[in-house]
Amino acid sequence: MNTLGTKLRVTVFGQSHAPAIGCIIDGLPAGFAPDMERTAAFMARRAPGRNAWSTPRQESDEPEILSGLVEGRTCGAPVSMVIRNGDQHSRDYSGLKRTPRPSHADYTALIKYGENYDIRGGGQFSGRLTAPLCFAGAFALQLLEQRGVTIAAHIAQIENVYDVPPDMADVSETELTALLHRPFPVFYSEAGVKMRQAIERARMDCDSVGGVIRCFALGLPAGVGEPMFDGVENRLAAALFGIPAVRGVSFGTGFDAAAMRGSAHNDPFRMEGGRVTIRANHAGGVLGGITSGAPLVVNVAVKPTASISSPQDTVDLAAGEDASLVIHGRHDPCIVPRAVPVVEAVTALTVLDMLL
Amino acid sequence: MNTLGTKLRVTVFGQSHAPAIGCIIDGLPAGFAPDMERTAAFMARRAPGRNAWSTPRQESDEPEILSGLVEGRTCGAPVSMVIRNGDQHSRDYSGLKRTPRPSHADYTALIKYGENYDIRGGGQFSGRLTAPLCFAGAFALQLLEQRGVTIAAHIAQIENVYDVPPDMADVSETELTALLHRPFPVFYSEAGVKMRQAIERARMDCDSVGGVIRCFALGLPAGVGEPMFDGVENRLAAALFGIPAVRGVSFGTGFDAAAMRGSAHNDPFRMEGGRVTIRANHAGGVLGGITSGAPLVVNVAVKPTASISSPQDTVDLAAGEDASLVIHGRHDPCIVPRAVPVVEAVTALTVLDMLL
Amino acid sequence: MNTLGTKLRVTVFGQSHAPAIGCIIDGLPAGFAPDMERTAAFMARRAPGRNAWSTPRQESDEPEILSGLVEGRTCGAPVSMVIRNGDQHSRDYSGLKRTPRPSHADYTALIKYGENYDIRGGGQFSGRLTAPLCFAGAFALQLLEQRGVTIAAHIAQIENVYDVPPDMADVSETELTALLHRPFPVFYSEAGVKMRQAIERARMDCDSVGGVIRCFALGLPAGVGEPMFDGVENRLAAALFGIPAVRGVSFGTGFDAAAMRGSAHNDPFRMEGGRVTIRANHAGGVLGGITSGAPLVVNVAVKPTASISSPQDTVDLAAGEDASLVIHGRHDPCIVPRAVPVVEAVTALTVLDMLL
Amino acid sequence: MNTLGTKLRVTVFGQSHAPAIGCIIDGLPAGFAPDMERTAAFMARRAPGRNAWSTPRQESDEPEILSGLVEGRTCGAPVSMVIRNGDQHSRDYSGLKRTPRPSHADYTALIKYGENYDIRGGGQFSGRLTAPLCFAGAFALQLLEQRGVTIAAHIAQIENVYDVPPDMADVSETELTALLHRPFPVFYSEAGVKMRQAIERARMDCDSVGGVIRCFALGLPAGVGEPMFDGVENRLAAALFGIPAVRGVSFGTGFDAAAMRGSAHNDPFRMEGGRVTIRANHAGGVLGGITSGAPLVVNVAVKPTASISSPQDTVDLAAGEDASLVIHGRHDPCIVPRAVPVVEAVTALTVLDMLL
């Protein structure tokens, strides 16, 4: 369902064209004073319409807090937040119920919910529902910062362009914090230039591209996580697959570990300044579900946006025959950049939940 | 913790060198008569010591059922099962607490549980704990078969050798069932030969190799799964990361989707024989957390075995200095083949849980 | 925390003096068209200020639905609802943090949340938070009605006045439906007259009285509920203790069973019209956690309102000394009548959750 | 299902006449050395056949620990325990499937599980399943003792005999510890004499009697518990209704609060020795779901044993007609004394779960 977390629980609600979207955050420690400017800035990183490579929809994204804060501090009650959907088109979406969009949740939602499914703008499966997640995530990031934990992600891949990461064992807080302030968060700006070119090419071709986001958590104590089915990987994977368009989640070297030998993949221990450190960090900071003290590294594969302007093969459900579909309107050729703060938010919420 | 599932719950217990390992299966429908021969055959696929490329430890793996079955049928009470650990070495493991094995859960378990952690044979993190999962999974596979669902996996990759899968949209029940009876489950036997050679080379080099397992579920109805945080991907990923050495979980085209364009990745719909089918199946049978009716395809990355015979850099925790470690004894150079039934078991348990 | 249910989940938010209160209902079947007039009428039964014996606060209780309904029908997305708090006094509540009210959650909330706790009007512990529960419960009652299940409660006791219930085995749908339309829901109107007199006496004495609510569910199939820790009793009790001022929950004959012998307490079976019936129904329709087909009967003890106008012994936390407290304003001398629909709502939500 | 708890989880398995019963305890802190003699002594308090007023069945109750302990200390892995059922009668129980016992879970289990239900000796609903709960509870009691928390219960009522409790606000550790060592745990021995007489009279009459158990937890810090649906009351009630024959759960003054006025029921605060104390403690140590620092007081109503030797009205399910049933064999005329340690165990497990 639409609730994330155990001790810190975020319940998300809304559809793209409902009166509003929003969330309830339950389990925040009392006395926390969220920085609302930072929260707004974090949410803005996800918002569409900010630049050439994103969807042109102008969303207000103005959160109104209905409960849980008194004079700017959490009081122990759940924080509830609502964002009004100002931008509700009266456009007719009923055609999409007849000729479903390939690789879109519309189709499976129609099967599950029947004709009452709210297909307008992607309904409850719209990327817009990630705005409340970012709101909640911004709070989690600030609370983690108070605990000495920094979370930040970079775009590791767009189509066939890679942002070669620094040594996963040695990424610094400075490097990570810098990512949080870049409009296009990569470690190497040249990679970023090429990625944006790949996105632009896809846009010119009425097509879309996918990518990979790599998220780091620095400063986590060793020993966090439970064995087997409640480990850090289980919890983070379950959470991150809640983000639309995510097709894979891996840790550290991830799927590349499949091609490696143990002698290359094993992370050596070394004493440094009187304490145990872990070199290489192919494991991504977690062994057997439990954090090792090395930076946590999680990779998220994002598929190319399903909505493209080119003609596609689909079916006419009413006529019971094959059909061709052209989706009108401008589409975001790559949601990866906007998904970066969402990955950070979901990671932060899950990590904080395990620390509480 | 050590419990998997919601309506169908498997709780696993034991350590490698405890008196026993086992599991409790709660929520099985009453009146089910498990085929114990098939169960034993399924468990045997996971058992070590069967051939040249696996660990030489001879485990009994003889399950004793303590409750939940009356005259061979489930009675509604939880099924409990115990496997005695006959093979308990009196060998001294205390050295491993001083010089932890690189990339092994030993290290994080020591931090979490302290000196009382049972490090003998990998303790509760031992691959041996997957035997009860296979026992429970064998039941789930049989119950799914009664519902027309077939689950089977192949070895998709070992080091740099690939078993190129058939069209993910058209894999047949015959092909899948065949996999279940192959000692080395690949679609193409040449790939299997090369994979075994890669494993043998690693063994000769006192090293290990990783791989990828791809698991299919055929016959699932469309519309299974809940949106956002309780979708098929969330549930399966959370479960599969409970298997030791798993580093990544993806669906359909998975991480390769990152390099694709939407026009290539989107799965066309087509009418065939009066019903909607999905071509290509890059999505792996699930859209927005909900099954589409196409075969479910999940990929699992397995790291190379951490225990290798070559010398490795570690630390001496007592002396507080760098150290070198050689792990004695024969080691399994590749656990991927034995992990295949475990992936099938965990997939089956999770899928059945969502159907109940 | 503030979430009720498993497959049908209600998350409640708000404080008495926050901008709003409300709830999210996740898991409602798609295509359900709630009757909003009936919903409003049901909520009105809980609202204060309707008559002489309740608190004079005039609440608007006007729910605004923000998502989950399209053209009056559920679309599969969570239903979210907000009620604005129009009636926010600017009155100073800080004194209550210094001299806590006896037997009030204020005191424990202050310990738990510290000085940031929102003490105004009882904060998140205010009875006002039961309004969203009634909203959600009204939906559940309508969905249960579609399944042939009727839920209704009567006031079984106020102070030392009892509404002697009819035979618990034979209560009829007509009798139950009648309760739902009575402003003061008792089976026998003379009992109701005496109860209101007891309340009025308490009010004249600047005091308050408690009572017992007995709730019936008619039409439940036999066989609902899981054994041991997920039975009907476990689930209902856990839910009903979420209502403020509830001090006890029992089933059927409840605590009176303690004084009975087995020969009197055991419910005989009898064949009637070709089917098994249960006489007497001391068990209250549930045996071993599983429904028996007899009417479900649950009793809820409600303590006398903690807020009374008479002087009370408390402490001055700042001065560290004993103190006397007089709580000003008009207080509800008995919340039992208003708690009746809340008990019905929580019972309905829990029962529906077990049926989904 | 058969699992209790969140962070500390006990999963119970077995049937009365299965090869074994037992439990898995997951989440115990590592390094805990359970006192096995005290554990055995605690379990013996529940065991039948010890004296005139209990059932004559001689159970071995000898627990065998299969995992989780290394050299007598918890290692972090789940503790698993098995008790063999030595005493399996070959007697024919099939008659009970035809003429169900009034007020017994047999009937509802037959409806739920069908003909495969294991009816022998009460199957999974047998009181024998409380032995593993006592095993786990003994561990919890010892861990709570280390945290300064004492848990003990007395028999508050048998039929119409009451053990008048001391002031609920002032019960001392000495008084509670004394209860734990009494074979018939009451505060006042005269009450105990009369209670045993009532039990003996019931036995002579081929009948049974019910009672009330009151359990105290002393030393709990204030501030434990979450609001609304995860409070101390919700959690304890959900757990305690898992004990067979429990019909009601209340806190402090419980259902008697219904007959009280607020001026009498409210618990005054008083400064004593520089700290806030709570007088009277009608609230039973919990306000709004959160502990107040006063002793936690929970009352549990136990129905008279359903199995009695007198003839009873039932139905013949095969013939579809009314029938008379006489249950042969000796029956326990009152399970209340043996249920005392079970209530203590379940309370301890739940309280410890909330403290972890």
mmCIF file with all atom_site columns, C-alpha atoms in Angstrom, chain C residues 50-133:
data_model
loop_
_atom_site.group_PDB
_atom_site.id
_atom_site.type_symbol
_atom_site.label_atom_id
_atom_site.label_alt_id
_atom_site.label_comp_id
_atom_site.label_asym_id
_atom_site.label_entity_id
_atom_site.label_seq_id
_atom_site.pdbx_PDB_ins_code
_atom_site.Cartn_x
_atom_site.Cartn_y
_atom_site.Cartn_z
_atom_site.occupancy
_atom_site.B_iso_or_equiv
_atom_site.pdbx_formal_charge
_atom_site.auth_seq_id
_atom_site.auth_comp_id
_atom_site.auth_asym_id
_atom_site.auth_atom_id
_atom_site.pdbx_PDB_model_num
ATOM 1  C CA . ARG C 1 50  ? -25.952 18.579 20.000 1.00 0.00 ? 50  ARG C CA 1
ATOM 2  C CA . ASN C 1 51  ? -27.758 18.416 23.302 1.00 0.00 ? 51  ASN C CA 1
ATOM 3  C CA . ALA C 1 52  ? -27.792 19.145 26.983 1.00 0.00 ? 52  ALA C CA 1
ATOM 4  C CA . TRP C 1 53  ? -25.536 16.340 28.051 1.00 0.00 ? 53  TRP C CA 1
ATOM 5  C CA . SER C 1 54  ? -22.601 16.950 25.756 1.00 0.00 ? 54  SER C CA 1
ATOM 6  C CA . THR C 1 55  ? -19.812 19.479 25.512 1.00 0.00 ? 55  THR C CA 1
ATOM 7  C CA . PRO C 1 56  ? -20.900 22.858 24.183 1.00 0.00 ? 56  PRO C CA 1
ATOM 8  C CA . ARG C 1 57  ? -18.075 23.195 21.636 1.00 0.00 ? 57  ARG C CA 1
ATOM 9  C CA . GLN C 1 58  ? -19.553 23.679 18.198 1.00 0.00 ? 58  GLN C CA 1
ATOM 10 C CA . GLU C 1 59  ? -17.375 21.885 15.710 1.00 0.00 ? 59  GLU C CA 1
ATOM 11 C CA . SER C 1 60  ? -17.850 22.185 12.007 1.00 0.00 ? 60  SER C CA 1
ATOM 12 C CA . ASP C 1 61  ? -16.813 18.594 11.257 1.00 0.00 ? 61  ASP C CA 1
ATOM 13 C CA . GLU C 1 62  ? -17.165 19.341 7.570  1.00 0.00 ? 62  GLU C CA 1
ATOM 14 C CA . PRO C 1 63  ? -14.980 16.795 5.796  1.00 0.00 ? 63  PRO C CA 1
ATOM 15 C CA . GLU C 1 64  ? -13.249 17.801 2.578  1.00 0.00 ? 64  GLU C CA 1
ATOM 16 C CA . ILE C 1 65  ? -12.140 14.885 0.402  1.00 0.00 ? 65  ILE C CA 1
ATOM 17 C CA . LEU C 1 66  ? -8.805  15.534 -1.272 1.00 0.00 ? 66  LEU C CA 1
ATOM 18 C CA . SER C 1 67  ? -8.221  12.330 -3.205 1.00 0.00 ? 67  SER C CA 1
ATOM 19 C CA . GLY C 1 68  ? -9.364  8.794  -3.867 1.00 0.00 ? 68  GLY C CA 1
ATOM 20 C CA . LEU C 1 69  ? -12.841 9.565  -5.179 1.00 0.00 ? 69  LEU C CA 1
ATOM 21 C CA . VAL C 1 70  ? -13.626 10.265 -8.827 1.00 0.00 ? 70  VAL C CA 1
ATOM 22 C CA . GLU C 1 71  ? -17.197 11.203 -9.610 1.00 0.00 ? 71  GLU C CA 1
ATOM 23 C CA . GLY C 1 72  ? -18.231 9.868  -6.228 1.00 0.00 ? 72  GLY C CA 1
ATOM 24 C CA . ARG C 1 73  ? -16.587 6.466  -6.542 1.00 0.00 ? 73  ARG C CA 1
ATOM 25 C CA . THR C 1 74  ? -13.371 5.123  -5.097 1.00 0.00 ? 74  THR C CA 1
ATOM 26 C CA . CYS C 1 75  ? -10.703 4.814  -7.785 1.00 0.00 ? 75  CYS C CA 1
ATOM 27 C CA . GLY C 1 76  ? -8.236  2.547  -5.961 1.00 0.00 ? 76  GLY C CA 1
ATOM 28 C CA . ALA C 1 77  ? -6.043  5.369  -4.620 1.00 0.00 ? 77  ALA C CA 1
ATOM 29 C CA . PRO C 1 78  ? -6.186  6.172  -0.901 1.00 0.00 ? 78  PRO C CA 1
ATOM 30 C CA . VAL C 1 79  ? -9.107  8.358  0.159  1.00 0.00 ? 79  VAL C CA 1
ATOM 31 C CA . SER C 1 80  ? -7.792  11.376 2.026  1.00 0.00 ? 80  SER C CA 1
ATOM 32 C CA . MET C 1 81  ? -9.990  13.672 4.066  1.00 0.00 ? 81  MET C CA 1
ATOM 33 C CA . VAL C 1 82  ? -9.428  16.895 5.970  1.00 0.00 ? 82  VAL C CA 1
ATOM 34 C CA . ILE C 1 83  ? -11.564 18.727 8.542  1.00 0.00 ? 83  ILE C CA 1
ATOM 35 C CA . ARG C 1 84  ? -10.521 22.290 9.290  1.00 0.00 ? 84  ARG C CA 1
ATOM 36 C CA . ASN C 1 85  ? -10.402 23.291 12.927 1.00 0.00 ? 85  ASN C CA 1
ATOM 37 C CA . GLY C 1 86  ? -12.384 26.508 12.843 1.00 0.00 ? 86  GLY C CA 1
ATOM 38 C CA . ASP C 1 87  ? -12.713 26.776 16.573 1.00 0.00 ? 87  ASP C CA 1
ATOM 39 C CA . GLN C 1 88  ? -9.166  27.502 17.727 1.00 0.00 ? 88  GLN C CA 1
ATOM 40 C CA . HIS C 1 89  ? -9.163  29.396 20.968 1.00 0.00 ? 89  HIS C CA 1
ATOM 41 C CA . SER C 1 90  ? -6.268  31.704 21.589 1.00 0.00 ? 90  SER C CA 1
ATOM 42 C CA . ARG C 1 91  ? -6.692  30.916 25.264 1.00 0.00 ? 91  ARG C CA 1
ATOM 43 C CA . ASP C 1 92  ? -3.587  30.192 27.266 1.00 0.00 ? 92  ASP C CA 1
ATOM 44 C CA . TYR C 1 93  ? -2.983  26.528 27.860 1.00 0.00 ? 93  TYR C CA 1
ATOM 45 C CA . SER C 1 94  ? 0.529   26.835 29.250 1.00 0.00 ? 94  SER C CA 1
ATOM 46 C CA . GLY C 1 95  ? -0.720  26.507 32.837 1.00 0.00 ? 95  GLY C CA 1
ATOM 47 C CA . LEU C 1 96  ? -1.686  22.900 32.124 1.00 0.00 ? 96  LEU C CA 1
ATOM 48 C CA . LYS C 1 97  ? 1.951   22.098 31.401 1.00 0.00 ? 97  LYS C CA 1
ATOM 49 C CA . ARG C 1 98  ? 2.773   23.294 34.896 1.00 0.00 ? 98  ARG C CA 1
ATOM 50 C CA . THR C 1 99  ? -0.124  21.720 36.815 1.00 0.00 ? 99  THR C CA 1
ATOM 51 C CA . PRO C 1 100 ? -1.124  18.635 34.861 1.00 0.00 ? 100 PRO C CA 1
ATOM 52 C CA . ARG C 1 101 ? -4.725  17.446 34.922 1.00 0.00 ? 101 ARG C CA 1
ATOM 53 C CA . PRO C 1 102 ? -5.191  14.221 36.931 1.00 0.00 ? 102 PRO C CA 1
ATOM 54 C CA . SER C 1 103 ? -5.829  11.081 34.850 1.00 0.00 ? 103 SER C CA 1
ATOM 55 C CA . HIS C 1 104 ? -5.254  12.924 31.609 1.00 0.00 ? 104 HIS C CA 1
ATOM 56 C CA . ALA C 1 105 ? -2.902  11.912 28.782 1.00 0.00 ? 105 ALA C CA 1
ATOM 57 C CA . ASP C 1 106 ? -1.430  15.415 29.032 1.00 0.00 ? 106 ASP C CA 1
ATOM 58 C CA . TYR C 1 107 ? 0.865   14.212 31.765 1.00 0.00 ? 107 TYR C CA 1
ATOM 59 C CA . THR C 1 108 ? 2.282   11.178 29.985 1.00 0.00 ? 108 THR C CA 1
ATOM 60 C CA . ALA C 1 109 ? 2.482   13.092 26.697 1.00 0.00 ? 109 ALA C CA 1
ATOM 61 C CA . LEU C 1 110 ? 4.524   15.780 28.437 1.00 0.00 ? 110 LEU C CA 1
ATOM 62 C CA . ILE C 1 111 ? 6.927   13.111 29.670 1.00 0.00 ? 111 ILE C CA 1
ATOM 63 C CA . LYS C 1 112 ? 7.130   11.502 26.246 1.00 0.00 ? 112 LYS C CA 1
ATOM 64 C CA . TYR C 1 113 ? 7.274   14.531 23.973 1.00 0.00 ? 113 TYR C CA 1
ATOM 65 C CA . GLY C 1 114 ? 8.643   17.176 26.309 1.00 0.00 ? 114 GLY C CA 1
ATOM 66 C CA . GLU C 1 115 ? 7.811   20.853 26.246 1.00 0.00 ? 115 GLU C CA 1
ATOM 67 C CA . ASN C 1 116 ? 6.931   20.781 22.537 1.00 0.00 ? 116 ASN C CA 1
ATOM 68 C CA . TYR C 1 117 ? 3.837   18.692 23.172 1.00 0.00 ? 117 TYR C CA 1
ATOM 69 C CA . ASP C 1 118 ? 0.763   20.500 21.859 1.00 0.00 ? 118 ASP C CA 1
ATOM 70 C CA . ILE C 1 119 ? -1.335  20.617 24.996 1.00 0.00 ? 119 ILE C CA 1
ATOM 71 C CA . ARG C 1 120 ? -4.005  22.932 23.601 1.00 0.00 ? 120 ARG C CA 1
ATOM 72 C CA . GLY C 1 121 ? -7.393  21.228 23.875 1.00 0.00 ? 121 GLY C CA 1
ATOM 73 C CA . GLY C 1 122 ? -5.830  17.845 24.551 1.00 0.00 ? 122 GLY C CA 1
ATOM 74 C CA . GLY C 1 123 ? -3.631  17.964 21.452 1.00 0.00 ? 123 GLY C CA 1
ATOM 75 C CA . GLN C 1 124 ? -3.475  14.709 19.556 1.00 0.00 ? 124 GLN C CA 1
ATOM 76 C CA . PHE C 1 125 ? -5.228  12.953 22.454 1.00 0.00 ? 125 PHE C CA 1
ATOM 77 C CA . SER C 1 126 ? -8.348  15.068 22.030 1.00 0.00 ? 126 SER C CA 1
ATOM 78 C CA . GLY C 1 127 ? -11.610 13.234 21.488 1.00 0.00 ? 127 GLY C CA 1
ATOM 79 C CA . ARG C 1 128 ? -11.879 15.372 18.368 1.00 0.00 ? 128 ARG C CA 1
ATOM 80 C CA . LEU C 1 129 ? -9.505  12.916 16.657 1.00 0.00 ? 129 LEU C CA 1
ATOM 81 C CA . THR C 1 130 ? -12.328 10.383 16.683 1.00 0.00 ? 130 THR C CA 1
ATOM 82 C CA . ALA C 1 131 ? -14.169 12.405 14.004 1.00 0.00 ? 131 ALA C CA 1
ATOM 83 C CA . PRO C 1 132 ? -11.917 11.077 11.204 1.00 0.00 ? 132 PRO C CA 1
ATOM 84 C CA . LEU C 1 133 ? -12.354 7.568  12.624 1.00 0.00 ? 133 LEU C CA 1
#
